[in-house]
Short mmCIF file of C-alpha atoms in Angstrom, two decimals:
data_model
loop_
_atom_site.label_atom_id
_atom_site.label_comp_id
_atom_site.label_asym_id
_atom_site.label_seq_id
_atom_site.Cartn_x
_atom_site.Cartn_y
_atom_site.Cartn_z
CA UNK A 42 0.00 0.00 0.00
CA UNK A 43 1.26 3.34 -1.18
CA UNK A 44 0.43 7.02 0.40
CA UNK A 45 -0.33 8.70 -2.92
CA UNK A 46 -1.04 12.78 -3.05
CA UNK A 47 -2.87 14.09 -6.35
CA UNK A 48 -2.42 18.02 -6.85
CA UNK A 49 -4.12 19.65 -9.62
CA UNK A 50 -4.35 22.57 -11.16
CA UNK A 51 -7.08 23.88 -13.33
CA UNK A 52 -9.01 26.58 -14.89
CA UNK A 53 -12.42 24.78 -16.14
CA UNK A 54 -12.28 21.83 -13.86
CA UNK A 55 -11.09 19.77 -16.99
CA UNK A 56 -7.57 18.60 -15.23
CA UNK A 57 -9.73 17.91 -11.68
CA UNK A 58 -11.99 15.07 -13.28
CA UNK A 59 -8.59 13.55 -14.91
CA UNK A 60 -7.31 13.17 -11.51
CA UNK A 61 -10.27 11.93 -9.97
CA UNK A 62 -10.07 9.30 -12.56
CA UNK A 63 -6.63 8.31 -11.72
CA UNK A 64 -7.86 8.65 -7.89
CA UNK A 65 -10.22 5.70 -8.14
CA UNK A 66 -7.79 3.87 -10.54
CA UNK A 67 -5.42 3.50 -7.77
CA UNK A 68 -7.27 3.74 -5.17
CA UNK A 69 -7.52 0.03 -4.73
CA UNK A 70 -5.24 -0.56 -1.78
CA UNK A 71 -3.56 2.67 -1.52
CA UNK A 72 -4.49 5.41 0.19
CA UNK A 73 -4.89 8.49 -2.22
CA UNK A 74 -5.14 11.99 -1.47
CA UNK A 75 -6.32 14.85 -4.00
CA UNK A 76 -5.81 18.33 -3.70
CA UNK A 77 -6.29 22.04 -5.25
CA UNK A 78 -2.71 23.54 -5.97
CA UNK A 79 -4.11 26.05 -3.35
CA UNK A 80 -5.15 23.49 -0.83
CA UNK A 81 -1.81 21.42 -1.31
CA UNK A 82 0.62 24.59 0.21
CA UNK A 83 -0.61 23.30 3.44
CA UNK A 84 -0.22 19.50 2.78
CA UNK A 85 2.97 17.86 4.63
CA UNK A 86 4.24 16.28 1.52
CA UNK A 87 6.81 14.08 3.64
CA UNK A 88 3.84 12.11 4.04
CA UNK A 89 3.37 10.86 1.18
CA UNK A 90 5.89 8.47 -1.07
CA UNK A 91 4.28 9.05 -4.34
CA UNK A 92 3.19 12.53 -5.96
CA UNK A 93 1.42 13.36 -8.94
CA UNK A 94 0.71 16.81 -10.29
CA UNK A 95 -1.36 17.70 -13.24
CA UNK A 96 -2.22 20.93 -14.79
CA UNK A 97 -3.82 23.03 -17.27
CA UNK A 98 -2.48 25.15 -19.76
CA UNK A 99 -4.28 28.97 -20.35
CA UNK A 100 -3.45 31.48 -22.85
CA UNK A 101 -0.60 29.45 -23.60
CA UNK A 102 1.42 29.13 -20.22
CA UNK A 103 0.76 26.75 -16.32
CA UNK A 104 0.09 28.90 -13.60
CA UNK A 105 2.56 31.08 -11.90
CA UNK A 106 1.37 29.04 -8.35
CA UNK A 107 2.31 25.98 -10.16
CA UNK A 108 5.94 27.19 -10.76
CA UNK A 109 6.02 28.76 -7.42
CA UNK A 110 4.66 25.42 -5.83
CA UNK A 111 7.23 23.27 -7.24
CA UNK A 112 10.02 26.42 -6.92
CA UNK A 113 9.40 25.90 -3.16
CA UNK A 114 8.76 22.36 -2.76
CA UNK A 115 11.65 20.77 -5.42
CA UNK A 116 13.89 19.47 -2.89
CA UNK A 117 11.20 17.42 -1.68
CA UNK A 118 9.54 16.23 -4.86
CA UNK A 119 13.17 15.17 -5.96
CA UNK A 120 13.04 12.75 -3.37
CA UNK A 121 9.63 11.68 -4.19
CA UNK A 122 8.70 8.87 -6.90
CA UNK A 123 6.53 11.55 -8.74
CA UNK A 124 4.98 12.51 -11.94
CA UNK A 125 3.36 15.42 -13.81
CA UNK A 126 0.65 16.01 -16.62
CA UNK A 127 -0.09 18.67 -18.77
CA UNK A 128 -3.83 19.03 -20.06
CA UNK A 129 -3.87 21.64 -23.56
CA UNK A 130 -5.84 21.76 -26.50
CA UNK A 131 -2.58 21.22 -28.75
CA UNK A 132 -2.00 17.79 -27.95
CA UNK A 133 -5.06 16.65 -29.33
CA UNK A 134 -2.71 16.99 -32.48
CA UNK A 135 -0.80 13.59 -33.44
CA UNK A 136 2.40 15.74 -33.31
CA UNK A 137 2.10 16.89 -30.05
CA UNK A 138 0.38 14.38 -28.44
CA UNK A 139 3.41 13.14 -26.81
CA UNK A 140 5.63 14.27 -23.47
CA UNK A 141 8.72 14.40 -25.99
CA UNK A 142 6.29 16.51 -28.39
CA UNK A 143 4.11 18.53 -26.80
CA UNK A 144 5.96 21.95 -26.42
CA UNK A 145 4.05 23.17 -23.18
CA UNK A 146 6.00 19.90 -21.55
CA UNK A 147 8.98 21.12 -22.78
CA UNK A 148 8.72 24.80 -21.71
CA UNK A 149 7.60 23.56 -18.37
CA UNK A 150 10.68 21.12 -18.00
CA UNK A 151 12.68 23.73 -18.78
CA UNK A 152 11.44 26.46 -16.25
CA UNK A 153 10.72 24.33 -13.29
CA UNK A 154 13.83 22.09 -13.64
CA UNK A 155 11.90 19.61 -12.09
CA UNK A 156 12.28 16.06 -13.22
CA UNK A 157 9.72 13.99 -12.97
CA UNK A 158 9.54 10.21 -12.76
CA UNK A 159 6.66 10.11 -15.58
CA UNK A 160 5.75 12.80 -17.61
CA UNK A 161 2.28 12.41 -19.78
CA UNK A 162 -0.33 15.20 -22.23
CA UNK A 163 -3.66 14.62 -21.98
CA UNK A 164 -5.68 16.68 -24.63
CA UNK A 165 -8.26 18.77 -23.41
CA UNK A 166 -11.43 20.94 -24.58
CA UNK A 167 -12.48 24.48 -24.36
CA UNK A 168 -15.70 25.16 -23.35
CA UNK A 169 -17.00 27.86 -25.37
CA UNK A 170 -20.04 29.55 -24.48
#
């Protein structure tokens, strides 16, 4: 059994119902927290031995509390098995539909300087009025 934390961050609730999904995936004999970005600040993560972060992408960028979350909290999610998912319309796209192609993965890789375990893109949809 496996203490599992689930932080997400989204803008439409898109990226929330993909981890709730992965929630009751592995839910089955692990015990799995989820959490708003916002919520998570006050989460001991030294609780938990495997983290997963997933987050939208709007107007073309992650949220500055994601960077600032992980800015703070790297040391810690180093030590961590842990992984991280981007949700964006662009990887609907058979080009970008990958970690290695998907260039909002690679511009967050390169800002955070976090390394993930696993790295995944998930498309997602816009909701237009």
């Amino acid at each position: 059994m496996s203490n599992i934390l689930i932080i997400y961050s989204t803008t439409d609730g898109h990226t929330k119902i993909i981890c709730e999904r992965i929630k009751n995936f592995l839910i089955d004999g692990n015990f799995v927290e989820l959490v708003s970005l916002e919520n998570a600040k006050k989460v001991d993560l030294y609780g938990f031995e495997k983290i997963i972060i997933g987050a939208s992408i709007r107007y073309g960028k992650h949220s500055k509390e994601l960077y600032k979350f992980i800015n703070l909290n790297k040391n810690i999610l180093d030590q961590k098995k842990s992984a991280f998912f981007s949700v964006n319309v662009v990887a609907r796209k058979q080009e970008k539909n990958t970690a290695e192609t998907n260039p909002y993965i690679n511009k967050f890789l390169k800002i955070s300087k976090w390394k993930p375990n696993k790295i995944k893109v998930f498309a997602g949809k816009v909701d237009y009025p």
